[in-house]
Short mmCIF file of C-alpha atoms in Angstrom, two decimals:
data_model
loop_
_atom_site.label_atom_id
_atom_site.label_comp_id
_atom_site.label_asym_id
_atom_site.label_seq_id
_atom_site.Cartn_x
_atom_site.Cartn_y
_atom_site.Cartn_z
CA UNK A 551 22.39 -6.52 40.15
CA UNK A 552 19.37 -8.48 39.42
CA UNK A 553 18.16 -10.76 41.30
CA UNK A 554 15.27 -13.35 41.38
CA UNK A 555 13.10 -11.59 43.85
CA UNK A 556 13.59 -8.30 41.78
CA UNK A 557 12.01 -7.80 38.59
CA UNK A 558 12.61 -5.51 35.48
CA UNK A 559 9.51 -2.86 35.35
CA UNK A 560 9.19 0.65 33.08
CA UNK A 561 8.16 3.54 32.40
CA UNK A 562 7.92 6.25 30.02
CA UNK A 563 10.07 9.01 29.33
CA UNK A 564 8.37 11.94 27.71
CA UNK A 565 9.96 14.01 24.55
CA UNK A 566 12.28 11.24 23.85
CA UNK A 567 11.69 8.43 21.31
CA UNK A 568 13.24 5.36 19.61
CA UNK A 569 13.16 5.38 16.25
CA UNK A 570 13.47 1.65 14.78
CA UNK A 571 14.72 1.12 10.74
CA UNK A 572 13.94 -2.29 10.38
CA UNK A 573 15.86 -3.19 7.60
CA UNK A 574 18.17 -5.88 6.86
CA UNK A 575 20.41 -4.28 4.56
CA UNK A 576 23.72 -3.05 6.06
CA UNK A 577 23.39 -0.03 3.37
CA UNK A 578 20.60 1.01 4.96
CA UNK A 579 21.47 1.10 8.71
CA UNK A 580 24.64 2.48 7.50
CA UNK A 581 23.76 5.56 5.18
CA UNK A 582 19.91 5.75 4.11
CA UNK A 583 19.01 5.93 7.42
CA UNK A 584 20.79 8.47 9.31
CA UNK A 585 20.67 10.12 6.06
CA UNK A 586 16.78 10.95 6.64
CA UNK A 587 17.18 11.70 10.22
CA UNK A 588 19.46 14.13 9.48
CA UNK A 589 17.15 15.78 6.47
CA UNK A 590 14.40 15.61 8.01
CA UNK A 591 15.94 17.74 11.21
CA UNK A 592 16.59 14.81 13.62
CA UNK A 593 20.14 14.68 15.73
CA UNK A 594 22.10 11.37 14.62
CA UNK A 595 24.07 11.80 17.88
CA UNK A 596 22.62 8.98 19.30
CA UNK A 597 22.17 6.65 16.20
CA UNK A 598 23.54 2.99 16.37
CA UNK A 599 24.62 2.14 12.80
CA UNK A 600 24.88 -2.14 13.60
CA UNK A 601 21.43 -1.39 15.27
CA UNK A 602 19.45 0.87 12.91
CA UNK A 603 18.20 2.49 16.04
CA UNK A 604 18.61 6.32 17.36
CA UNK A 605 17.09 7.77 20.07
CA UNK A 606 15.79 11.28 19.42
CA UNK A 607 14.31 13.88 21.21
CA UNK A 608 11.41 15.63 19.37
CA UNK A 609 7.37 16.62 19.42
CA UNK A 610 4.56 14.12 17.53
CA UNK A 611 4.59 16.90 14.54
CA UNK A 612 8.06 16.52 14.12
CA UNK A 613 7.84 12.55 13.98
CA UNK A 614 4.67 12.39 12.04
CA UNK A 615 6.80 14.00 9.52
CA UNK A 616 9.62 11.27 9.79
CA UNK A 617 6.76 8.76 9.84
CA UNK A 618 5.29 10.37 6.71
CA UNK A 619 9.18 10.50 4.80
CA UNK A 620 9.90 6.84 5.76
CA UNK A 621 6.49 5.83 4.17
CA UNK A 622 6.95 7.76 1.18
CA UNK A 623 10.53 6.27 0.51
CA UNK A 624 9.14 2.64 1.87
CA UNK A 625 11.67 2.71 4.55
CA UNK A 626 9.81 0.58 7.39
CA UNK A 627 10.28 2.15 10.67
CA UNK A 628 8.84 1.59 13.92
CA UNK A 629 9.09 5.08 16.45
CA UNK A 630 8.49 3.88 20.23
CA UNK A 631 8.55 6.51 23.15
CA UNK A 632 11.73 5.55 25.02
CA UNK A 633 11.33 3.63 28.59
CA UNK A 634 13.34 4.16 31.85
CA UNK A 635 14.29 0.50 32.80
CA UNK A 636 14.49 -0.02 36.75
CA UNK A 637 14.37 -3.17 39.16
CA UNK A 638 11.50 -3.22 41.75
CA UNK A 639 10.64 -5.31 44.35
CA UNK A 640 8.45 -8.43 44.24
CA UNK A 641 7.63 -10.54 41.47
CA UNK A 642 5.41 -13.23 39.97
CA UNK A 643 6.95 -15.96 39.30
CA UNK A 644 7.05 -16.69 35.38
CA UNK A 645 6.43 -19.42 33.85
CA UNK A 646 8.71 -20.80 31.13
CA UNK A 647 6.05 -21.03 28.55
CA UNK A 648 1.99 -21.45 28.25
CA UNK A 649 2.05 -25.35 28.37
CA UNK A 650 -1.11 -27.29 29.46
CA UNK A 651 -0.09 -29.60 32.06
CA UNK A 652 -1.23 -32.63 29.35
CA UNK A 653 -2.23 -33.57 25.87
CA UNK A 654 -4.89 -36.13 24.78
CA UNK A 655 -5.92 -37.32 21.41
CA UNK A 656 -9.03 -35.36 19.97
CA UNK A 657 -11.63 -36.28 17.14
CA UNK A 658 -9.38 -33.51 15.08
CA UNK A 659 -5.59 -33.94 16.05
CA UNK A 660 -3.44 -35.74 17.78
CA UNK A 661 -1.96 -34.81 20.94
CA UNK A 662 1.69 -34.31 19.55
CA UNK A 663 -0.06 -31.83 16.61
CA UNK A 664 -1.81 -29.73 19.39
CA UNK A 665 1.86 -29.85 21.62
CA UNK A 666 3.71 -28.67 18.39
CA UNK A 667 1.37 -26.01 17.47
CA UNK A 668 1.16 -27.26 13.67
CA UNK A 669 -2.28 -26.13 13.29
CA UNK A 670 -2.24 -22.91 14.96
CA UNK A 671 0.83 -21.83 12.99
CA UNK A 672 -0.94 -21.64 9.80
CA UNK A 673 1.99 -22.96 8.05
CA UNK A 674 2.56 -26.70 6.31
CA UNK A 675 5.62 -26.88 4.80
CA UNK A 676 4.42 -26.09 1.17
CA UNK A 677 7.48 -26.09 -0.81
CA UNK A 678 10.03 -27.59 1.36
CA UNK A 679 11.20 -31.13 0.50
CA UNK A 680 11.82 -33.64 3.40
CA UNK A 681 13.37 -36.90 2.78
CA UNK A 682 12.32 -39.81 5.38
CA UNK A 683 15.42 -42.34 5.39
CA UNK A 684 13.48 -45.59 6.87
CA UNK A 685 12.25 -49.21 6.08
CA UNK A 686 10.14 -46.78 2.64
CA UNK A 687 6.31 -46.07 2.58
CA UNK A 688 2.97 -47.97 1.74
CA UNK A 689 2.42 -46.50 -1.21
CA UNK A 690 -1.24 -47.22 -1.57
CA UNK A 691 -2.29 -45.97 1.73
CA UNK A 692 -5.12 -44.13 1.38
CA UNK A 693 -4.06 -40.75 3.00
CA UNK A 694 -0.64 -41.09 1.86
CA UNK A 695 -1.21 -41.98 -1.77
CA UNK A 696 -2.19 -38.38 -3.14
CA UNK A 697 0.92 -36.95 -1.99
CA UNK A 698 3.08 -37.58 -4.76
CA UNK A 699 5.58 -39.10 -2.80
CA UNK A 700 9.21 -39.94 -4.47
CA UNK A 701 10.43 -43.10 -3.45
CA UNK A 702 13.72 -44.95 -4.00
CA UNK A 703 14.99 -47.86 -2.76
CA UNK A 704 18.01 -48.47 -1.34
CA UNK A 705 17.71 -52.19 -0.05
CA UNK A 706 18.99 -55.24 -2.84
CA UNK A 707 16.50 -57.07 -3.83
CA UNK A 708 13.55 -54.89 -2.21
CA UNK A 709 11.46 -52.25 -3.54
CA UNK A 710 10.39 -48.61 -1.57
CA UNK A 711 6.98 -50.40 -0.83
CA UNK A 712 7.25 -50.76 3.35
CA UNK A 713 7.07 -53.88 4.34
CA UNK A 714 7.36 -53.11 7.97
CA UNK A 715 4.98 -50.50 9.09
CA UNK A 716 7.93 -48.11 10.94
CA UNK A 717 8.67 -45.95 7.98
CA UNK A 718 5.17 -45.19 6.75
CA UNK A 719 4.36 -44.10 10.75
CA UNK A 720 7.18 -41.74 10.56
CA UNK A 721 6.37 -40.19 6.76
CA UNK A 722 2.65 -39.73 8.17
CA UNK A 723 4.09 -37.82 11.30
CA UNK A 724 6.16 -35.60 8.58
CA UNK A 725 3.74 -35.11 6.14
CA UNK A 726 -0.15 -37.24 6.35
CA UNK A 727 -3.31 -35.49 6.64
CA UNK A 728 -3.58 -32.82 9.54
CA UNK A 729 -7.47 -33.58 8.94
CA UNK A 730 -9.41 -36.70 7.88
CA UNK A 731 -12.62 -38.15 8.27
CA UNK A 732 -12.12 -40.75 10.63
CA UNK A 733 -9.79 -39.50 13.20
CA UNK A 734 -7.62 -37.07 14.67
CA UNK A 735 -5.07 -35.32 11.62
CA UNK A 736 -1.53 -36.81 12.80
CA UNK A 737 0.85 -35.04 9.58
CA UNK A 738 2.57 -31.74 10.98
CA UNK A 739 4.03 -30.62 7.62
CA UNK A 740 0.82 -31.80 5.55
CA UNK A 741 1.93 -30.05 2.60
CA UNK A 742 5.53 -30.57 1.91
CA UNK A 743 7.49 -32.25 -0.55
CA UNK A 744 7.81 -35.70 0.67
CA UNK A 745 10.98 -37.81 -0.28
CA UNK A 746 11.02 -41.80 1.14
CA UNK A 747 14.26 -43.49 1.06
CA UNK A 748 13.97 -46.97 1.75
CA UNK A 749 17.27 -47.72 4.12
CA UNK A 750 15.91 -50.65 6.11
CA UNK A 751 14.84 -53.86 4.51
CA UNK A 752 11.39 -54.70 5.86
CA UNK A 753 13.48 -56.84 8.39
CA UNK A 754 13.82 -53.42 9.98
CA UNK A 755 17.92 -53.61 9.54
CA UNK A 756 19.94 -51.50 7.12
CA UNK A 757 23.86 -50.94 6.67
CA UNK A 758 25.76 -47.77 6.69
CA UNK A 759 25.63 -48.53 3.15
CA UNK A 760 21.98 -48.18 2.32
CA UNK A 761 22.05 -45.13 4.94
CA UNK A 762 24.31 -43.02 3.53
CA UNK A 763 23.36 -43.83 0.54
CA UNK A 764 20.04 -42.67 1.08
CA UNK A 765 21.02 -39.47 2.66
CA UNK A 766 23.20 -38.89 -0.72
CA UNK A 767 20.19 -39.09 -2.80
CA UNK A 768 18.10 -36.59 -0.49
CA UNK A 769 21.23 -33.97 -0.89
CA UNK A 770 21.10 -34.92 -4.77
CA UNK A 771 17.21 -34.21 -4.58
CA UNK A 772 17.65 -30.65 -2.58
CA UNK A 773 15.95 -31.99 0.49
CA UNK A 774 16.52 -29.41 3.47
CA UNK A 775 15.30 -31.58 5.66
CA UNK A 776 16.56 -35.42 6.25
CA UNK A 777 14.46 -37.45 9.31
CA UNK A 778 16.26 -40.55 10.20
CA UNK A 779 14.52 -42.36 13.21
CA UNK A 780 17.24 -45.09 13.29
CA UNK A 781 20.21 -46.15 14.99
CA UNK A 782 22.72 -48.28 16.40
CA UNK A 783 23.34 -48.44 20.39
CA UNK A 784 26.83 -47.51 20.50
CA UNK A 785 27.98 -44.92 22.26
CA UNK A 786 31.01 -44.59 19.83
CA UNK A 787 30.43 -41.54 17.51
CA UNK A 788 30.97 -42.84 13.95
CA UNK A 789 33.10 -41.01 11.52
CA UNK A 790 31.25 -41.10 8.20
CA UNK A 791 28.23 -39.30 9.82
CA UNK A 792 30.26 -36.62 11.36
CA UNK A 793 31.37 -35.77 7.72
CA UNK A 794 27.64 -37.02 6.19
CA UNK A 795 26.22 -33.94 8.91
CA UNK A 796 29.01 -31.15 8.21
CA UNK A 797 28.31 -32.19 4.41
CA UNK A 798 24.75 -31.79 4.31
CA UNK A 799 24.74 -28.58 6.38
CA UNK A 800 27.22 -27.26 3.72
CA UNK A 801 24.27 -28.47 1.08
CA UNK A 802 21.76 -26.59 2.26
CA UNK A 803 20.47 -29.57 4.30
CA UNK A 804 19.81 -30.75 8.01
CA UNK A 805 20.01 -34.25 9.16
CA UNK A 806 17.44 -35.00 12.01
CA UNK A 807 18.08 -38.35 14.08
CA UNK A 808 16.00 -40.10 16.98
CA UNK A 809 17.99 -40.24 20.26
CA UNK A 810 17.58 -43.91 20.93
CA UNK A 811 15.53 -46.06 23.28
CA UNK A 812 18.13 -47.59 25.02
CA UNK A 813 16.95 -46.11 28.58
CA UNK A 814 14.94 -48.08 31.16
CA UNK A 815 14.28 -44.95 33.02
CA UNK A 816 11.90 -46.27 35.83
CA UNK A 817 15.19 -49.11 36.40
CA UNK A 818 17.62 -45.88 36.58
CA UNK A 819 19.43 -46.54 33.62
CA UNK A 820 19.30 -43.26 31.59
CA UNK A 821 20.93 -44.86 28.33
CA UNK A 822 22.90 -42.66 26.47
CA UNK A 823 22.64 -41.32 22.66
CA UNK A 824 23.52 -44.05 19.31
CA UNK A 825 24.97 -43.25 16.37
CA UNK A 826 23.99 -41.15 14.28
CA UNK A 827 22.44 -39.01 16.24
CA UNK A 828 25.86 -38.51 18.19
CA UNK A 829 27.47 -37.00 15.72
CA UNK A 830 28.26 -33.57 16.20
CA UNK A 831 26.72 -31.93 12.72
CA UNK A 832 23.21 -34.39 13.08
CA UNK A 833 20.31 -33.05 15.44
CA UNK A 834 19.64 -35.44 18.14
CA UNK A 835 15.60 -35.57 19.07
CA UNK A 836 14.45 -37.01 22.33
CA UNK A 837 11.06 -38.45 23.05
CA UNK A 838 8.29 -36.70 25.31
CA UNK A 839 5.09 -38.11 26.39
CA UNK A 840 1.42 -36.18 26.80
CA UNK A 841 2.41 -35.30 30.23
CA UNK A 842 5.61 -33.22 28.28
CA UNK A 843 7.83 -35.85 30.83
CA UNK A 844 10.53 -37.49 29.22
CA UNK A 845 9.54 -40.75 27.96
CA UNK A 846 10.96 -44.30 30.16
CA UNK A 847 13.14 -45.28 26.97
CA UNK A 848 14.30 -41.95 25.72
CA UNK A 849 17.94 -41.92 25.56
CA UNK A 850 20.64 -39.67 27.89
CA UNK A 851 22.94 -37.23 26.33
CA UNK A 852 26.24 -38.78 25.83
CA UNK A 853 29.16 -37.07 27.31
CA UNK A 854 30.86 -36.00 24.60
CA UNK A 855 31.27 -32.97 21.47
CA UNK A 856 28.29 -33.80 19.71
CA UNK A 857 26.52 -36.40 21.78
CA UNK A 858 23.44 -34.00 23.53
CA UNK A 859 20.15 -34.42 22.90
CA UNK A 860 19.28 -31.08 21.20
CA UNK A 861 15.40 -30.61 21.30
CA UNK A 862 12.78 -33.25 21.99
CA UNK A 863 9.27 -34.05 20.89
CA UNK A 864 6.29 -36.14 21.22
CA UNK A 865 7.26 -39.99 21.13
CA UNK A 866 4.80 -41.69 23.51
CA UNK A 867 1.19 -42.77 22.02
CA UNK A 868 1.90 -41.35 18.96
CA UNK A 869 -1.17 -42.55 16.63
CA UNK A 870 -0.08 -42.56 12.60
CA UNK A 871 -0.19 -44.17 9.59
CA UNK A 872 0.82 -47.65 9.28
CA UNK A 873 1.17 -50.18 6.20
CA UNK A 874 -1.80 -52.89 4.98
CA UNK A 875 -5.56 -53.27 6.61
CA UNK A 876 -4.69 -51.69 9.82
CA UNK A 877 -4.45 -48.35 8.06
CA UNK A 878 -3.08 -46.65 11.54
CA UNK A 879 -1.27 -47.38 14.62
CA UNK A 880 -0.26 -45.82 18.32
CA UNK A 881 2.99 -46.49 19.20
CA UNK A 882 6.10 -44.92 21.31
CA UNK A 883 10.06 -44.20 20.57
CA UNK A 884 11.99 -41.69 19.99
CA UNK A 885 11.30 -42.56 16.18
CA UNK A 886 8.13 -40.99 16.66
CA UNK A 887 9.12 -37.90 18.32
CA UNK A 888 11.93 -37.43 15.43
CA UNK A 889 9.39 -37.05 12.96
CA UNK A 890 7.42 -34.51 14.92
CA UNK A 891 10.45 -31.92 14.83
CA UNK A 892 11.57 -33.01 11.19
CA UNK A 893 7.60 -31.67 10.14
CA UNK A 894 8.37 -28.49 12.49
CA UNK A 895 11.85 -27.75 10.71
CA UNK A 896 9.34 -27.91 7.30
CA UNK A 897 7.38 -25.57 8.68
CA UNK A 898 10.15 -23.12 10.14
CA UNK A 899 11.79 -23.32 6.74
CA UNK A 900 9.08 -22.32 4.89
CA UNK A 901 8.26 -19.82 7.64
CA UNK A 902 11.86 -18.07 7.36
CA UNK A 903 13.55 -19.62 4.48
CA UNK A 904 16.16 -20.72 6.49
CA UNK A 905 18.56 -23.73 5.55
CA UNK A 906 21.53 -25.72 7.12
CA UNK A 907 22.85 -24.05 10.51
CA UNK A 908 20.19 -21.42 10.25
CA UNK A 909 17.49 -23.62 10.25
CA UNK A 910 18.88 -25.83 13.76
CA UNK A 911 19.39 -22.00 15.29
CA UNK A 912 15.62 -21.95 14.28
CA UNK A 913 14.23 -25.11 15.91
CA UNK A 914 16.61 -24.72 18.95
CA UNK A 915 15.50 -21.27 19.44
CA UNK A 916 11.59 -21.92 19.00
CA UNK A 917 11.53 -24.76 21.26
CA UNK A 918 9.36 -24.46 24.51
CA UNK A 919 11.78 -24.54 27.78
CA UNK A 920 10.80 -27.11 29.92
CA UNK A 921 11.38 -27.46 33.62
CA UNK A 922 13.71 -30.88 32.74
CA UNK A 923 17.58 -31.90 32.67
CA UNK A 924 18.63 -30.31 29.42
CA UNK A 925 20.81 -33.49 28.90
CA UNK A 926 17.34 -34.91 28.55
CA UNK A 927 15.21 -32.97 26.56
CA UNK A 928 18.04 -30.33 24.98
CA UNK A 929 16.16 -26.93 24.10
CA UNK A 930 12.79 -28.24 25.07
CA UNK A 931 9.40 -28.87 23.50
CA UNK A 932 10.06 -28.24 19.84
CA UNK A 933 7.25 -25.73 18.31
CA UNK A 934 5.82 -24.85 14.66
CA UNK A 935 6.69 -20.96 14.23
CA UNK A 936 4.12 -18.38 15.38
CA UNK A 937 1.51 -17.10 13.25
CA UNK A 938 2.21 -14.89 10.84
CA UNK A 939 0.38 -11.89 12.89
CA UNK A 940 1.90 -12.59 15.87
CA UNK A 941 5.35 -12.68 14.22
CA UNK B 1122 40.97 -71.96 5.75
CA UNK B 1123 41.15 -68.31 5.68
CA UNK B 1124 41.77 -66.21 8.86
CA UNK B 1125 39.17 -63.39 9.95
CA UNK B 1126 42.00 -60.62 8.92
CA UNK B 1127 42.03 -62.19 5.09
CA UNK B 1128 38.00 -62.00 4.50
CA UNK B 1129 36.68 -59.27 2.85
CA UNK B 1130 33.97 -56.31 4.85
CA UNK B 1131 32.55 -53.31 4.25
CA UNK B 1132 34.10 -50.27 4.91
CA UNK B 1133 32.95 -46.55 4.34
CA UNK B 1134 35.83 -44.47 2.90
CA UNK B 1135 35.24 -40.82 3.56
CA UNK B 1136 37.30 -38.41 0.85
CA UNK B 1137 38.86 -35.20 1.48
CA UNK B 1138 36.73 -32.53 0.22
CA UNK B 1139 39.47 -30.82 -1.64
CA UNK B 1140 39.64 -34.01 -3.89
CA UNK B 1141 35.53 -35.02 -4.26
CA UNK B 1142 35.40 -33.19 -7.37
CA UNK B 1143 37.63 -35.49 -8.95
CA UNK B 1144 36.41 -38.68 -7.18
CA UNK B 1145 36.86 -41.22 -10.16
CA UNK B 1146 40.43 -40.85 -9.78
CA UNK B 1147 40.05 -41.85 -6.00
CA UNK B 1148 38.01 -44.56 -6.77
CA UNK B 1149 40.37 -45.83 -9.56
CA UNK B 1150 43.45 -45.63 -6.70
CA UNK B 1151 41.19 -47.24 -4.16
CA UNK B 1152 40.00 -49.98 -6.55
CA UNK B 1153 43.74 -50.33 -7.42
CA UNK B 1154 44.92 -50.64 -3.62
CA UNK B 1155 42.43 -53.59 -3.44
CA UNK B 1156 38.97 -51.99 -2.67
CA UNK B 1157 36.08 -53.67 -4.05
CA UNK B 1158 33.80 -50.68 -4.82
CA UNK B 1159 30.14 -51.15 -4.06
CA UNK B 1160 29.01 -48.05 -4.23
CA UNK B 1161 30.13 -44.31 -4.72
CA UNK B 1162 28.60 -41.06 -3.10
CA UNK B 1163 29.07 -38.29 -5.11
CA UNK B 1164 27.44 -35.65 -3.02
CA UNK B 1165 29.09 -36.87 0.09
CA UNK B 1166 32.17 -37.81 -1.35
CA UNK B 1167 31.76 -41.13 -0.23
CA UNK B 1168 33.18 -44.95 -1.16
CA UNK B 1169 31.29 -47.70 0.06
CA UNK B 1170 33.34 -51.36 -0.47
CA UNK B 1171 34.81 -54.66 0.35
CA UNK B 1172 38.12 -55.65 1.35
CA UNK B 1173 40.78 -57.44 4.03
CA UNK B 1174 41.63 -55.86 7.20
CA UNK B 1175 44.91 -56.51 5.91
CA UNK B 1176 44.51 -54.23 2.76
CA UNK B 1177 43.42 -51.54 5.25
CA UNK B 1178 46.71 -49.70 5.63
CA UNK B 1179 46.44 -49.20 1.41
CA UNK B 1180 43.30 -48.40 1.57
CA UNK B 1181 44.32 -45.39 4.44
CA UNK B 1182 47.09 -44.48 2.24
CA UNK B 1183 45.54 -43.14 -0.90
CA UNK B 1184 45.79 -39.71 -1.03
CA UNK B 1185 42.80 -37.80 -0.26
CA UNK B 1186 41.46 -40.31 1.63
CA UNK B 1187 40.47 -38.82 5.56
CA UNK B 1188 38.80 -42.09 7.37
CA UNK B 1189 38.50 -45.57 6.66
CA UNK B 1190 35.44 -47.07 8.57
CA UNK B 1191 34.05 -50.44 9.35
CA UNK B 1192 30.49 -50.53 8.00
CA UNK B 1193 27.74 -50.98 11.29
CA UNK B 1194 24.40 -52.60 11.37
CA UNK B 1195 21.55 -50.88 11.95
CA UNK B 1196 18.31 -52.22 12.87
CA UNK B 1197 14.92 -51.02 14.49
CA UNK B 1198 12.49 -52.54 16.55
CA UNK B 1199 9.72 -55.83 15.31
CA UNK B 1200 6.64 -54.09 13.71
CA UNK B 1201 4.96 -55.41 16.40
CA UNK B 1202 6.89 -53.75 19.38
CA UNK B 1203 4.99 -50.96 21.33
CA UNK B 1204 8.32 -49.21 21.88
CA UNK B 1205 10.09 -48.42 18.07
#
């Protein structure tokens, strides 16, 4: 039985090994691979076929020669010496994950950059299109106009051009520079294929209508990402997005929505999350702030199949682009921490080609625990994928 | 004077997705059980368009036709709020 003030610890065992095939192909595992154990003299006794893994007993020579086989045939295999697994007494308490205890802005990113990782992962979302459904994009921005964005609109009477400011702060979370001249980079995905549906008339309202609408063009335009920071406070899950969600997973796609700001935390009202986002197929994003607290206004899971917040992300003094003179802007919602994780799902798809379910599996999975209510925060802190060498 | 029940909304009308393939001929029974088609979704196999509360029940009856649902409002925050 373990418990908390016992620890796993291990050691060695000598003469016997684990021999890894790290394959994908069920082929492989099945036949291939016990195949060359057995040629080359190894037991397949003790050979997991699901696995690709046998333990063997045998001498370096004799798995120097395996080693030199599975090269020859590139068969990648990893040979470990197998460990004896026991509890022991005493242990130092582990931390979740290597978080600072806060963020700041600095001269070369933002804080919700440096909290995602985006930099350190090496990855930008090259090749992965992302549609942001919002109130469109200033199109002559100068760090947004290079990117060749595609945009549609999907108001009467109004073209994609934002005349708001809301959408073009989200798009630069997705996608902007991750470095300029004059300020910290604030785009977490700074190279992928950026789609701006204009759903919201620069009023800042829109209709299920333009909505779904707009999230029908980004499945027609193979988006596999689709960031909606928009909502209506009711706590009543609405039926076209249920289907809209299951639809686009089947598509290849993932809607991402923004929790809601209907909580007045500090007043003990935890809110609870709108539609969309309470639809069981869409990803619900809360909003944290530098502190990785959740944020006053960030919305409460809503009892309810679908209706959790599933990951979170930075949404407090969150410093992107915005539309006209004022060229940028720091503001706070769980708009802004939507964006955040829609760049991150960019950069996990182009990290694993993953699409759809796979890709939410993805995000949930590489999200940083956090010592808060999950039906606050979901998975956690979402994070850009590792490296590539620590992978 | 017209009651509420007699003026024409917007309603989303989700389609089964064993008949989205062949969505005109939805559309064409929709249109004929009084729907006034806005728009149509192909890759969500989705209706947008206007009609009565009381032309609901027709609406709900085509076949292939899963939901019938008011259209909501959606609307964000002033551009010059600090919270969006």
């Amino acid at each position: 039985m373990h418990t908390p003030e016992h620890t796993l610890t291990t050691t060695t065992r000598s003469g016997r090994f684990v021999v890894v095939f790290d394959s994908a192909d069920p082929q492989v595992r099945e036949d291939s691979a016990p195949g060359l154990l057995s040629t080359e003299g190894f037991s397949t006794e003790t050979y997991f076929s699901r696995l690709g893994v046998a333990v063997v007993d045998a001498d370096s020579d004799h798995l120097n020669a395996l080693r030199s086989r599975c090269q020859a045939e590139r068969r990648p295999v990893h040979v470990l010496p197998e460990r004896i697994y026991r509890v022991l007494d005493a242990a130092p308490a582990a931390r979740p994950a290597e978080l600072p205890d806060s963020f700041t802005d600095t001269e070369e990113l933002t804080w919700g950059l440096q909290a995602v990782r985006s930099l350190e992962s090496g990855y930008t979302g090259a090749g992965v299109r992302v549609a942001v459904l919002d109130t469109g994009v200033d199109l002559e921005h100068p760090e947004l106009a290079g990117r060749g964005i595609v945009a549609e609109s999907f108001i009467d009477g109004e073209t994609a051009q934002d005349g708001h400011g809301h959408g073009t702060h989200c798009l630069g979370t997705v996608g902007g520079p991750r470095s300029r001249e004059d300020g910290p980079g604030y785009g977490v995905a700074p190279e992928a294929e950026l789609f701006a549906g204009k759903v919201l008339g620069d009023d800042g309202s829109g209709s299920d209508t333009s909505i779904l609408s707009g999230i029908d063009w980004a499945l027609q335009q193979e988006c596999a990402v689709i960031s909606m920071s928009l909502g209506a406070d009711v706590p009543e899950v609405h039926p076209p997005y249920v289907a809209a969600g299951r639809r686009a997973l089947e598509q290849g796609s993932l809607i991402i929505a923004a929790a809601g700001n209907n909580a007045r935390r500090s007043s003990g009202e935890n809110g609870f999350v709108g539609a969309p986002a309470n639809s069981p197929y869409v990803m619900a994003v809360g909003a944290l702030d530098p502190q990785l607290g959740i944020a006053d206004f960030s919305a409460r899971t809503l009892p309810g199949r679908g209706g959790q917040v599933d990951v979170a992300g930075p949404g407090v003094d969150v410093l992107s682009a915005w539309t006209g003179d004022q060229r940028h802007r720091i503001i706070s919602g769980t708009s802004m921490a939507t964006p955040h994780v829609s760049g991150v799902a960019a950069l996990l798809a182009e990290a694993t080609g993953f699409r759809a379910r796979e890709l939410w599996a993805e995000i949930v999975q590489e999200a940083a625990r956090l010592e808060l209510p999950s039906v606050d925060v979901g998975s956690g802190l979402s994070l850009a994928p590792p490296a590539e060498e620590q992978q | 004077m017209t009651s509420p029940g007699e003026r024409p909304v917007g309603w989303i009308v989700t389609v089964d997705e064993e008949r989205t393939a062949r969505l005109d001929e939805v559309v064409a029974e929709l249109q004929a059980a009084g729907l006034r088609v806005n728009r149509v979704l192909t890759s969500l196999g989705m209706v947008h368009g206007r009609a009565t509360e009381e032309q609901l029940e027709a609406l709900r009856s085509v076949d292939g036709v899963v939901s019938v649902d008011r259209e909501q409002e959606h609307r964000i925050s002033p551009p010059d709020a600090e919270v969006q």
